[in-house]
Amino acid sequence: MDLPTELISYIMRFLTSSERHEASLVCKKWYYASLDPALHQSSVITLRASNSTGEKFHHLGQRKSPSLVVSHVDGSRDCGQVLEEIGHHLGPHLTSLSLRGSDVTETVFVGIIGHCPGLQRLDVSCCNSLFMSGNLLQKAEDREKVAQPLENVTSLNLASNRYLSDILFNRLVGVMPSVAKLSLASCNIIHQSDAYISADRKSSSFMSLSNFLMYLQHHADKILSLDLSCTGIGSEALHLISHVKGLVLEELTLKKCSGISNEGVASLVKKQSSLRSLDLSSVASLNSPSLIAICKYLPHLEHLNASEWSQLEPQASEYLSSLRHLKSVNMSNCYHVGLHHLCKGLGSSNSSHLVSLSLGGCGSVRDEVVLSLVKSLPQLEQLDLSSCFGVGDSSVHAISRFLPNLKKLRLAWCKKITDFGLLGLDQNAPVFITDNEATKHYSDRFTKSHSNMGFFKRPSFNEKILKIPEKEIQRLMDAPDQVNLTALTRLESLDLTACNHLTDICVSHAVRFPCLHSLTLSLCSNITDQSLAALAANNPNLVELLIGHCHQVTDAGLKVLVQRRRGLRSLDVCGCEKVTDATLLALGQYTKHLQHLNISQCGGVTMATAEKLQQQVPTLRSLQMAHISSGGSAFYHYQPISF
C-alpha cells in the first residue's frame, strides 16, 4: 500500500533523530516526508562555510529548521558567497543564528542578517574580526538594513569579544530594542572611577561600566537575564547593577568573578529577590554567609550553581531546605559539605521539585548519604557523584532502586564500585564468600618482582566476580527481589570513567538501556572486545562512546561495534595500544555520521589512513591525533574541527 507523504511524516514524529535520518534514506518519498518542518522544530543545522556549496542549501531550506550554526568562516570572498547562499535559502525560517568563532566581516554580517526577518536569538561570541575595525553598523544604511530583522531579537550573545567597545555595543543594542537575555561573558568591562572623565563620554576602545549601567537604566523593563562571567565585576559594580531602578532579573551568571564578596552577594539577593537562576560557580571567596543569604532572600530560586566554594562550611547546606522551588543545584567541589546537614537541606519535603543534583568532588559524600538522598528525591533526572571516593556498590544499588526517572548518571572515578554494584548483587552474600585470597581486588596495585628488581609488572585484575559462573550470576539477577542498573530504563547518559573494577560481565548484563545515547568507560582496564559486542547489541541508540585507555580493546571488537552501531557520532579510543589502521578502515566503511574521533596515542594508526578517513566521512568535524606515527617517526598532531 502506498502511504501518503503526510502520514509518513506523522509516523516519523515518533522516531529519534538518528532513526529518522536512516528512514529518510529508504526512498525519495520517505526523504521528502522527512523534510516536514514539524519534524525540525528542535533541530539545529550546523554548516562549515569553508567546504559548503550552494547545492545543498536548497534541500536544507525545505526543512525550515529554526536554528543554524555556521562555523569556519575565514573572511574570504568564497565564504562570503556561501553565507549569502545560506541566508537566501535558510534565513527566512531562522529564529536562531550562531556565528560563534567566525571571522565574519561587517559586510557579510549585514548581508546574512538581512535575510533573517524572524530572528530571535543571535550569537556573535568570539567574533573578534567583526569588531576589530570598529566600523560595524557605522553607516546609516547598514543600520536600516538590519533594523527590521533584528527588532525581535530577545537573546544576544557578545561573549569573548575583546574589541567590544561602548560605541560598538550601543550600535548593536540600538537596533535590537527587545533584548531580554544578554551575555557579555569574558568581555573586559572597565570600571571608570576617574572624576575628570564624563559619564556621557563613550569609548571607542573599551567597554565601560558606566555605559553598561546607562543601557540597563534605559532597558530595565526588558532585561531579564545577564551573563557577566569572567568580566572582573566586583562587589561594588554588582551593587550598582542590582540597584538599577526598575531592573527585575530572573537569571544571573557570574562565573569566576573573583572580586565578588559575601557582602556583594547579600546586597544583590536583597534587591533582586525575583531571581530564578543564579550561577556563582568558581568564586572561591564565597562561603556560608552567601549561601545563607541566597536561601533567605530568593524564595523563587529554581537553579543554583555554587560549585567550587571551597570554604563553604558544613552546616550551611542545611539552609537549602528553605528553597521550595529548587529544580537543580550544583555543589561540586565543595569539599567541606556536611553529611547530615546536606541530607537535611536536600532531603526535606520542600525538595520535591529537584531534578538535577551535582555533588562531584565532594569527598564527604558516602554511601549512607547517597542512600538518604535518593530515598527522598525519587524525581531526580540527573545525578553527578563523580570523584566521590566514598561512593561504592551500596550507592549504585540505591540509585537503581529509588531513581526510576534518572536520565543522566555520572560515577566517574568512584573506584569502589564493582560489578556487584551494577548487577545489583551483594558481594558479601554467602554464595560469594571464598577462602581464596586471590579473589580479592588488586586492580589498583602494582607488584614488584624480586627476580627483576627495579621493574614493575602490569597490575593483575583478579576480580572476585570472575570466579563465579556466569549462569549463577544470571540466576541471582533474575530473583524477584533483585534490582540492578537496568531498572533505569530512561537513562540517556552514563559515565563510569576509571571505575577500574568493572569487567565484561557487568557490561554485558547491566549496561543495556533502550534510550542510552552516551557512555564513558575510559580507564576501565578490564574491558575487552566482549564488552563492545554486548554494548552494540544491547544499546540501540548509542551514538557516543568513550573507551580511552582500555588497553585490552582491539580492532576486532571495534569492527563489531561500528558494524552494528552505524549511527555512531563520537568515538574516543585514545591510548588504546592495540588499535590500528584496521579500525579506521572499518569506520570509513560502516559509519557515515561520525562527527568526533580521538585516536591519540594509538601507535598502530598512521597519518595516511587518518587522512583517508576524513575523505570517506565528510561529516567528521573533530579529529584528534596525538603521537601518530608517520614514516617511522612519532609526532604530535592535533586537528580540531569545531562545532
XYZ file of C-alpha atoms in Angstrom:
643
model
C 0.000 0.000 0.000
C 1.308 3.408 -0.975
C 1.074 5.661 2.090
C 0.613 9.424 1.616
C 3.616 11.613 2.417
C 1.740 13.363 5.236
C 1.128 10.063 7.030
C 4.770 9.027 6.696
C 5.797 12.397 8.169
C 3.436 11.850 11.085
C 4.886 8.392 11.768
C 8.402 9.854 11.730
C 7.495 12.090 14.688
C 7.788 9.022 16.912
C 11.356 8.230 15.782
C 14.613 9.529 17.203
C 16.681 11.869 15.048
C 19.128 9.095 14.073
C 16.281 6.692 13.229
C 14.569 9.401 11.201
C 17.762 10.005 9.249
C 18.075 6.306 8.431
C 14.431 6.205 7.331
C 14.958 9.171 5.004
C 17.467 7.090 3.012
C 14.932 4.388 2.109
C 13.456 6.137 -0.936
C 12.760 9.567 -2.370
C 9.217 9.692 -0.950
C 10.441 8.975 2.552
C 13.148 11.591 2.082
C 10.596 14.281 1.216
C 8.465 13.142 4.152
C 11.473 13.665 6.432
C 11.663 17.315 5.306
C 8.367 18.147 7.026
C 9.053 21.356 9.044
C 7.171 19.897 12.022
C 9.978 17.347 12.400
C 12.690 20.000 12.614
C 11.399 22.484 15.170
C 14.028 21.362 17.683
C 16.790 20.549 15.182
C 19.928 22.598 14.603
C 21.688 22.772 11.235
C 25.476 23.042 11.507
C 27.389 24.126 8.404
C 31.077 24.628 7.679
C 31.249 27.620 5.389
C 34.748 26.714 4.197
C 33.660 23.490 2.464
C 29.949 24.056 1.771
C 28.422 24.560 -1.642
C 25.184 26.170 -2.716
C 23.772 22.872 -3.974
C 22.852 21.547 -0.530
C 21.178 24.720 0.761
C 18.022 24.364 -1.319
C 17.190 20.983 0.249
C 18.103 22.218 3.731
C 15.788 25.169 3.234
C 12.859 22.819 2.677
C 13.216 21.590 6.255
C 12.568 25.105 7.569
C 14.772 24.384 10.573
C 14.646 27.317 13.005
C 18.269 27.084 14.214
C 21.549 27.439 12.326
C 25.191 27.269 13.432
C 27.792 28.440 10.904
C 31.478 27.721 11.504
C 34.799 28.044 9.679
C 34.094 31.435 8.158
C 37.513 32.742 7.145
C 36.537 36.106 5.699
C 37.382 35.107 2.132
C 35.260 36.015 -0.862
C 34.166 32.401 -1.308
C 32.933 32.217 2.278
C 31.067 35.460 1.759
C 29.253 33.971 -1.224
C 28.451 30.817 0.756
C 26.971 32.888 3.582
C 24.890 34.809 1.070
C 23.510 31.488 -0.224
C 22.882 30.320 3.336
C 20.969 33.481 4.132
C 18.922 33.259 0.943
C 17.799 29.629 1.412
C 17.741 29.205 5.198
C 17.339 32.747 6.522
C 13.561 33.178 6.051
C 12.843 30.345 8.516
C 15.518 31.074 11.121
C 14.777 32.129 14.671
C 18.280 31.354 15.988
C 21.629 32.120 14.307
C 25.097 31.379 15.685
C 28.280 32.721 14.087
C 30.390 31.845 17.123
C 34.128 31.971 16.455
C 33.745 33.024 12.824
C 35.996 35.538 11.063
C 32.999 37.227 9.523
C 33.332 40.733 8.065
C 30.985 43.671 8.610
C 29.611 43.466 5.058
C 28.937 39.735 5.202
C 27.291 40.095 8.623
C 24.907 42.772 7.395
C 24.171 40.678 4.299
C 23.218 37.467 6.108
C 21.197 39.287 8.791
C 19.176 40.967 6.057
C 17.827 37.533 5.035
C 16.606 36.623 8.550
C 13.355 38.517 9.207
C 12.218 36.306 12.103
C 15.427 36.193 14.126
C 15.005 35.907 17.907
C 18.421 34.675 19.086
C 21.806 35.887 17.818
C 25.222 34.565 18.861
C 28.276 36.534 17.714
C 30.566 35.435 20.546
C 34.302 35.124 19.797
C 33.840 37.085 16.551
C 36.801 39.389 17.142
C 37.293 40.192 13.461
C 33.760 41.586 13.326
C 34.583 44.206 15.969
C 38.278 44.799 15.301
C 37.919 47.704 12.860
C 35.250 49.484 14.887
C 33.188 50.093 11.730
C 30.344 47.659 12.409
C 26.989 49.364 11.665
C 28.760 52.692 11.300
C 26.812 53.515 8.129
C 23.193 54.573 8.453
C 22.153 52.368 5.516
C 23.610 49.296 7.266
C 21.644 50.060 10.411
C 18.475 50.495 8.360
C 19.053 47.184 6.583
C 19.339 45.162 9.815
C 16.856 47.129 11.929
C 13.783 45.168 10.866
C 15.356 41.658 11.036
C 16.822 42.376 14.477
C 13.896 44.181 16.082
C 12.535 40.959 17.631
C 15.851 39.568 18.892
C 15.413 38.692 22.569
C 18.711 36.863 23.182
C 22.104 38.399 22.297
C 25.461 36.727 22.966
C 28.508 39.016 22.743
C 30.813 36.884 24.900
C 34.604 36.793 24.436
C 34.870 39.775 22.093
C 37.989 41.622 23.218
C 37.433 44.531 20.809
C 33.923 45.321 22.035
C 33.645 48.998 22.959
C 30.971 51.392 24.181
C 30.317 52.685 20.676
C 30.042 49.239 19.084
C 27.847 47.970 21.911
C 25.500 50.936 21.599
C 25.188 50.468 17.840
C 24.283 46.809 18.218
C 21.754 47.156 21.013
C 20.364 50.226 19.282
C 18.940 48.020 16.511
C 17.812 45.338 18.996
C 15.282 47.045 21.275
C 13.722 43.788 22.504
C 16.781 42.116 24.079
C 15.844 40.327 27.305
C 18.828 37.981 27.611
C 22.331 39.441 27.251
C 25.729 37.779 27.589
C 28.943 39.782 27.985
C 30.963 36.905 29.458
C 34.751 37.313 29.161
C 34.394 40.876 27.878
C 36.621 43.282 29.768
C 34.283 45.801 31.395
C 36.260 48.766 32.741
C 35.049 50.354 35.971
C 35.779 54.050 35.397
C 36.466 55.890 38.620
C 38.239 58.997 37.309
C 36.282 62.091 38.260
C 37.520 64.066 35.253
C 36.068 61.571 32.735
C 32.475 62.366 31.856
C 29.968 59.542 32.237
C 28.436 60.605 28.924
C 31.684 60.048 27.034
C 31.574 56.831 25.015
C 34.794 54.950 24.447
C 35.791 53.559 21.076
C 38.407 51.235 22.573
C 36.824 49.552 25.602
C 33.554 48.680 27.288
C 32.882 50.796 30.365
C 30.705 50.020 33.355
C 29.122 53.473 33.229
C 27.912 52.937 29.661
C 26.579 49.488 30.542
C 24.719 50.903 33.539
C 23.198 53.568 31.321
C 21.985 50.870 28.941
C 20.429 48.947 31.833
C 18.669 52.065 33.063
C 17.051 52.640 29.665
C 16.075 48.975 29.184
C 15.426 47.880 32.759
C 11.851 46.925 31.926
C 13.033 44.388 29.317
C 16.271 42.839 30.636
C 15.601 39.549 32.447
C 18.887 37.660 32.092
C 22.546 38.727 32.326
C 25.764 36.750 31.943
C 28.768 38.691 33.253
C 31.096 35.746 33.854
C 34.858 36.410 33.760
C 34.341 40.162 33.382
C 36.151 41.290 36.517
C 32.908 42.524 38.041
C 33.388 43.144 41.767
C 31.055 43.724 44.684
C 30.825 47.472 44.110
C 29.897 47.086 40.445
C 27.467 44.292 41.314
C 25.789 46.589 43.828
C 25.345 49.289 41.162
C 23.910 46.818 38.650
C 21.490 45.187 41.076
C 20.175 48.568 42.247
C 19.301 49.890 38.787
C 15.782 51.267 39.095
C 13.155 49.005 37.537
C 15.578 46.130 36.860
C 13.963 42.799 37.775
C 16.326 39.958 36.871
C 15.282 36.321 36.627
C 18.668 34.881 35.640
C 22.193 35.991 36.551
C 25.504 34.263 35.765
C 28.718 35.411 37.441
C 31.183 32.546 36.931
C 34.788 33.201 38.017
C 34.103 36.771 39.154
C 36.700 36.599 41.902
C 36.101 40.179 43.055
C 32.682 39.363 44.479
C 32.437 39.077 48.266
C 29.808 37.765 50.664
C 28.640 41.331 51.220
C 28.204 41.824 47.475
C 26.065 38.691 47.188
C 23.930 39.777 50.149
C 23.356 43.174 48.543
C 22.440 41.505 45.250
C 19.912 38.992 46.569
C 18.178 41.503 48.815
C 17.482 43.748 45.819
C 16.925 41.106 43.105
C 14.626 38.786 45.034
C 12.885 37.625 41.841
C 15.921 35.644 40.654
C 15.098 32.132 39.458
C 18.586 31.138 38.308
C 21.880 32.145 39.936
C 25.342 30.924 38.928
C 28.220 31.910 41.205
C 30.468 28.963 40.390
C 34.246 29.161 40.800
C 34.110 32.187 43.101
C 36.372 30.755 45.787
C 35.992 33.731 48.133
C 32.316 32.968 48.773
C 31.243 30.781 51.671
C 28.442 30.243 54.171
C 27.114 33.838 54.527
C 26.471 33.957 50.765
C 24.579 30.659 50.718
C 22.541 31.649 53.766
C 21.621 34.990 52.158
C 20.644 33.251 48.909
C 18.389 30.808 50.742
C 16.835 33.594 52.797
C 16.129 36.243 50.149
C 15.483 34.245 46.946
C 12.226 32.359 47.590
C 11.606 31.695 43.873
C 15.074 30.313 43.064
C 14.974 27.249 40.791
C 18.606 26.812 39.685
C 21.651 27.343 41.902
C 25.295 26.774 40.973
C 27.641 27.123 43.939
C 30.371 24.784 42.716
C 33.967 25.246 43.884
C 33.066 27.183 47.016
C 35.979 25.519 48.748
C 35.484 27.448 52.000
C 31.814 26.573 52.429
C 31.180 25.429 55.987
C 29.481 22.060 56.651
C 26.297 23.374 58.270
C 25.472 25.901 55.514
C 23.912 23.318 53.187
C 21.108 22.784 55.693
C 19.601 26.145 54.666
C 18.787 24.763 51.200
C 15.578 23.376 52.682
C 14.044 26.877 52.510
C 14.244 26.915 48.688
C 10.886 25.325 47.937
C 11.088 25.665 44.136
C 14.641 24.424 43.631
C 14.979 22.288 40.478
C 18.748 21.990 40.140
C 21.662 22.508 42.492
C 25.379 22.191 41.790
C 27.709 21.968 44.784
C 30.586 20.190 43.053
C 33.982 20.523 44.720
C 32.549 21.995 47.908
C 34.936 19.878 49.933
C 33.517 20.524 53.393
C 29.834 19.860 52.765
C 28.404 18.303 55.935
C 26.859 14.854 55.618
C 23.857 15.244 57.892
C 23.352 18.904 57.015
C 23.231 18.057 53.313
C 20.599 15.404 53.929
C 18.515 17.879 55.911
C 18.883 20.574 53.276
C 18.068 18.476 50.217
C 16.161 15.602 51.748
C 13.243 17.635 53.090
C 9.735 17.637 51.655
C 10.470 21.085 50.191
C 12.820 19.496 47.624
C 10.066 17.749 45.690
C 10.881 19.735 42.521
C 14.610 18.907 42.463
C 15.519 17.084 39.227
C 19.274 17.748 38.963
C 21.891 17.306 41.684
C 25.666 17.594 41.294
C 27.971 16.692 44.177
C 31.065 15.769 42.157
C 34.298 16.052 44.091
C 32.596 16.302 47.496
C 34.822 13.970 49.481
C 32.412 13.782 52.411
C 29.698 12.108 50.311
C 29.500 8.422 51.154
C 27.107 5.529 50.685
C 24.917 6.430 53.658
C 24.468 9.988 52.341
C 23.534 8.781 48.865
C 21.031 6.307 50.306
C 19.349 9.020 52.371
C 19.216 11.477 49.462
C 17.885 9.166 46.758
C 15.125 7.883 49.027
C 13.794 11.414 49.433
C 14.440 12.536 45.823
C 12.743 9.928 43.598
C 12.071 12.541 40.918
C 15.791 13.107 40.152
C 16.695 13.034 36.447
C 20.386 13.994 36.670
C 22.877 12.921 39.330
C 26.612 13.639 39.407
C 28.695 11.832 42.032
C 31.976 11.819 40.100
C 35.134 11.766 42.238
C 33.137 10.987 45.386
C 35.623 8.377 46.528
C 33.386 7.128 49.338
C 30.674 6.044 46.908
C 30.520 2.305 46.273
C 28.215 -0.567 45.390
C 25.612 0.305 48.025
C 25.085 3.685 46.367
C 24.582 2.067 42.964
C 22.042 -0.325 44.498
C 20.123 2.611 45.999
C 20.216 4.604 42.756
C 18.922 1.619 40.778
C 16.066 1.041 43.223
C 14.893 4.566 44.067
C 15.570 6.737 40.976
C 13.420 5.340 38.137
C 13.344 8.679 36.265
C 17.117 9.107 36.060
C 18.392 10.212 32.633
C 21.991 11.214 33.349
C 24.309 9.489 35.834
C 27.969 10.311 36.467
C 30.021 7.975 38.649
C 33.465 8.764 37.214
C 36.433 7.957 39.478
C 34.258 6.181 42.035
C 36.805 3.385 42.302
C 34.963 1.443 44.994
C 32.244 0.499 42.506
C 32.459 -3.080 41.254
C 30.426 -5.415 39.071
C 28.319 -6.304 42.092
C 27.004 -2.749 42.265
C 25.824 -2.605 38.666
C 24.457 -6.151 38.776
C 22.514 -5.451 41.964
C 24.258 -8.226 43.898
C 25.686 -8.301 47.413
C 29.302 -9.410 47.243
C 29.198 -10.309 50.948
C 26.411 -12.824 50.420
C 27.362 -16.390 51.496
C 27.286 -17.632 47.904
C 30.152 -15.259 47.021
C 32.390 -15.812 50.048
C 35.519 -17.905 49.467
C 38.712 -18.522 51.381
C 40.919 -17.858 48.373
C 42.829 -14.632 48.858
C 43.366 -14.415 45.104
C 39.730 -13.388 44.726
C 40.290 -10.050 46.440
C 40.663 -6.815 44.456
C 44.157 -5.970 43.310
C 43.379 -3.933 40.207
C 44.834 -0.727 41.585
C 48.113 -2.184 42.916
C 51.493 -2.904 41.369
C 53.648 -5.850 42.383
C 57.436 -5.896 42.335
C 59.280 -8.924 41.009
C 62.287 -9.911 43.155
C 63.826 -11.641 40.141
C 63.720 -8.435 38.141
C 64.408 -5.655 40.616
C 63.625 -2.128 39.520
C 60.789 -3.085 37.205
C 57.048 -3.242 37.817
C 54.684 -5.746 36.336
C 51.347 -4.757 34.903
C 48.618 -4.823 37.561
C 46.767 -8.152 37.742
C 42.985 -7.979 37.518
C 41.805 -10.809 39.754
C 38.242 -9.585 40.249
C 36.092 -11.627 42.576
C 33.234 -11.703 40.069
C 35.374 -13.627 37.571
C 35.468 -16.665 39.866
C 31.680 -17.049 39.804
C 29.952 -18.979 36.987
C 28.005 -16.672 34.696
C 24.911 -18.875 34.923
C 24.905 -18.422 38.691
C 25.137 -14.651 38.279
C 22.223 -14.643 35.852
C 20.151 -16.791 38.225
C 20.724 -14.391 41.103
C 19.929 -11.356 38.939
C 16.619 -12.923 37.910
C 15.486 -13.294 41.521
C 12.197 -11.410 42.200
C 13.665 -9.073 44.818
C 16.772 -8.109 42.824
C 17.109 -4.659 41.223
C 20.116 -3.738 39.085
C 21.175 -0.832 36.913
C 18.922 -1.916 34.038
C 15.982 -0.644 36.127
C 16.951 2.856 34.946
C 15.040 2.453 31.684
C 15.144 6.190 30.889
C 18.908 6.530 31.224
C 20.449 8.524 28.359
C 23.986 9.235 29.595
C 26.261 7.123 31.818
C 29.817 7.980 32.906
C 31.868 5.221 34.566
C 35.335 6.658 33.916
C 38.102 4.984 35.945
C 35.756 2.515 37.657
C 38.520 0.010 37.106
C 36.920 -2.904 38.959
C 34.269 -3.265 36.256
C 34.570 -6.247 33.915
C 32.899 -7.632 30.814
C 30.344 -9.411 32.994
C 28.639 -6.268 34.290
C 28.858 -4.504 30.928
C 27.205 -7.475 29.227
C 24.426 -7.907 31.796
C 23.842 -4.449 33.322
C 24.671 -1.865 30.632
C 21.617 -2.310 28.429
C 19.343 0.695 28.060
C 16.845 1.473 25.272
C 17.490 5.244 25.432
C 21.233 5.358 26.164
C 22.987 7.879 23.892
C 26.320 8.450 25.633
C 28.569 6.018 27.523
C 32.007 6.593 29.039
C 34.175 3.645 30.088
C 37.591 5.301 29.776
C 40.318 3.893 32.046
C 38.263 0.761 32.756
C 41.178 -1.575 32.141
C 39.206 -4.830 32.451
C 37.017 -4.016 29.452
C 37.641 -6.195 26.377
C 36.115 -6.811 22.959
C 33.379 -8.846 24.625
C 32.034 -5.651 26.195
C 31.996 -3.836 22.857
C 29.952 -6.597 21.248
C 27.485 -6.516 24.147
C 27.196 -2.724 24.033
C 26.461 -2.794 20.314
C 23.774 -5.444 20.757
C 22.071 -4.089 23.884
C 22.062 -0.302 23.373
C 20.267 0.502 20.100
C 20.524 4.304 20.390
C 24.186 4.569 21.382
C 25.851 7.414 19.438
C 28.748 8.412 21.734
C 31.292 6.009 23.233
C 34.456 6.896 25.144
C 36.786 3.975 25.900
C 40.145 5.739 26.119
C 43.000 3.759 27.691
C 41.072 0.488 27.680
C 44.217 -1.456 26.791
C 42.531 -4.767 26.021
C 40.279 -3.370 23.275
C 41.323 -4.446 19.766
C 40.363 -3.810 16.146
C 38.122 -6.891 16.139
C 35.895 -5.550 18.904
C 35.678 -2.092 17.378
C 34.765 -3.553 13.992
C 31.831 -5.415 15.566
C 30.777 -2.196 17.291
C 30.759 0.003 14.186
C 29.076 -2.684 12.094
C 26.118 -2.811 14.486
C 26.031 0.829 15.553
C 26.397 2.612 12.235
C 24.832 5.762 13.643
C 27.855 6.319 15.905
C 28.739 10.027 16.055
C 31.534 10.224 18.603
C 34.258 7.680 19.414
C 37.243 8.052 21.745
C 39.870 5.287 21.694
C 42.740 7.446 22.956
C 45.585 5.354 24.330
C 44.182 2.014 23.143
C 47.507 0.454 22.189
C 46.051 -2.404 20.121
C 44.031 -0.148 17.811
C 45.469 0.056 14.288
C 44.541 1.280 10.826
C 42.038 -1.585 10.606
C 39.705 0.326 12.941
C 39.863 3.434 10.750
C 39.133 1.357 7.666
C 36.064 -0.095 9.417
C 34.920 3.389 10.421
C 35.249 4.583 6.844
C 33.275 1.605 5.589
C 30.406 1.463 8.085
C 29.918 4.886 9.730
C 28.510 7.735 7.685
C 27.531 10.052 10.556
C 30.757 10.113 12.595
C 31.483 13.642 13.843
C 34.193 13.277 16.503
C 37.083 10.832 16.701
C 40.013 10.681 19.124
C 42.797 8.288 18.108
C 45.595 9.956 20.077
C 48.381 7.663 21.309
C 47.170 4.760 19.163
C 50.566 3.544 17.998
C 49.177 1.335 15.230
C 47.404 4.182 13.420
C 49.103 6.088 10.606
C 48.550 9.580 9.293
C 47.816 8.362 5.770
C 44.861 6.250 6.916
C 43.569 9.061 9.133
C 43.601 11.466 6.190
C 41.807 8.895 4.048
C 39.111 8.588 6.722
C 38.489 12.338 6.582
C 37.746 11.994 2.877
C 35.492 8.967 3.377
C 33.420 10.512 6.194
C 32.513 14.096 5.251
C 30.544 14.582 8.493
C 33.748 14.346 10.573
C 34.157 17.659 12.414
C 36.806 16.876 15.008
C 39.766 14.534 14.583
C 42.299 14.359 17.409
C 45.625 12.732 16.637
C 48.475 12.960 19.112
C 51.659 10.922 18.675
C 50.512 9.253 15.456
C 53.343 7.615 13.507
C 54.358 8.856 10.076
C 57.206 7.216 8.183
C 58.529 5.535 11.294
C 58.678 8.662 13.448
C 56.237 9.767 16.102
C 54.987 13.326 16.292
C 52.193 15.399 17.754
C 49.339 16.406 15.509
C 46.055 17.922 16.642
C 43.372 18.889 14.193
C 40.233 20.256 15.832
C 37.176 20.859 13.703
C 34.802 22.856 15.876
C 31.043 22.597 16.048
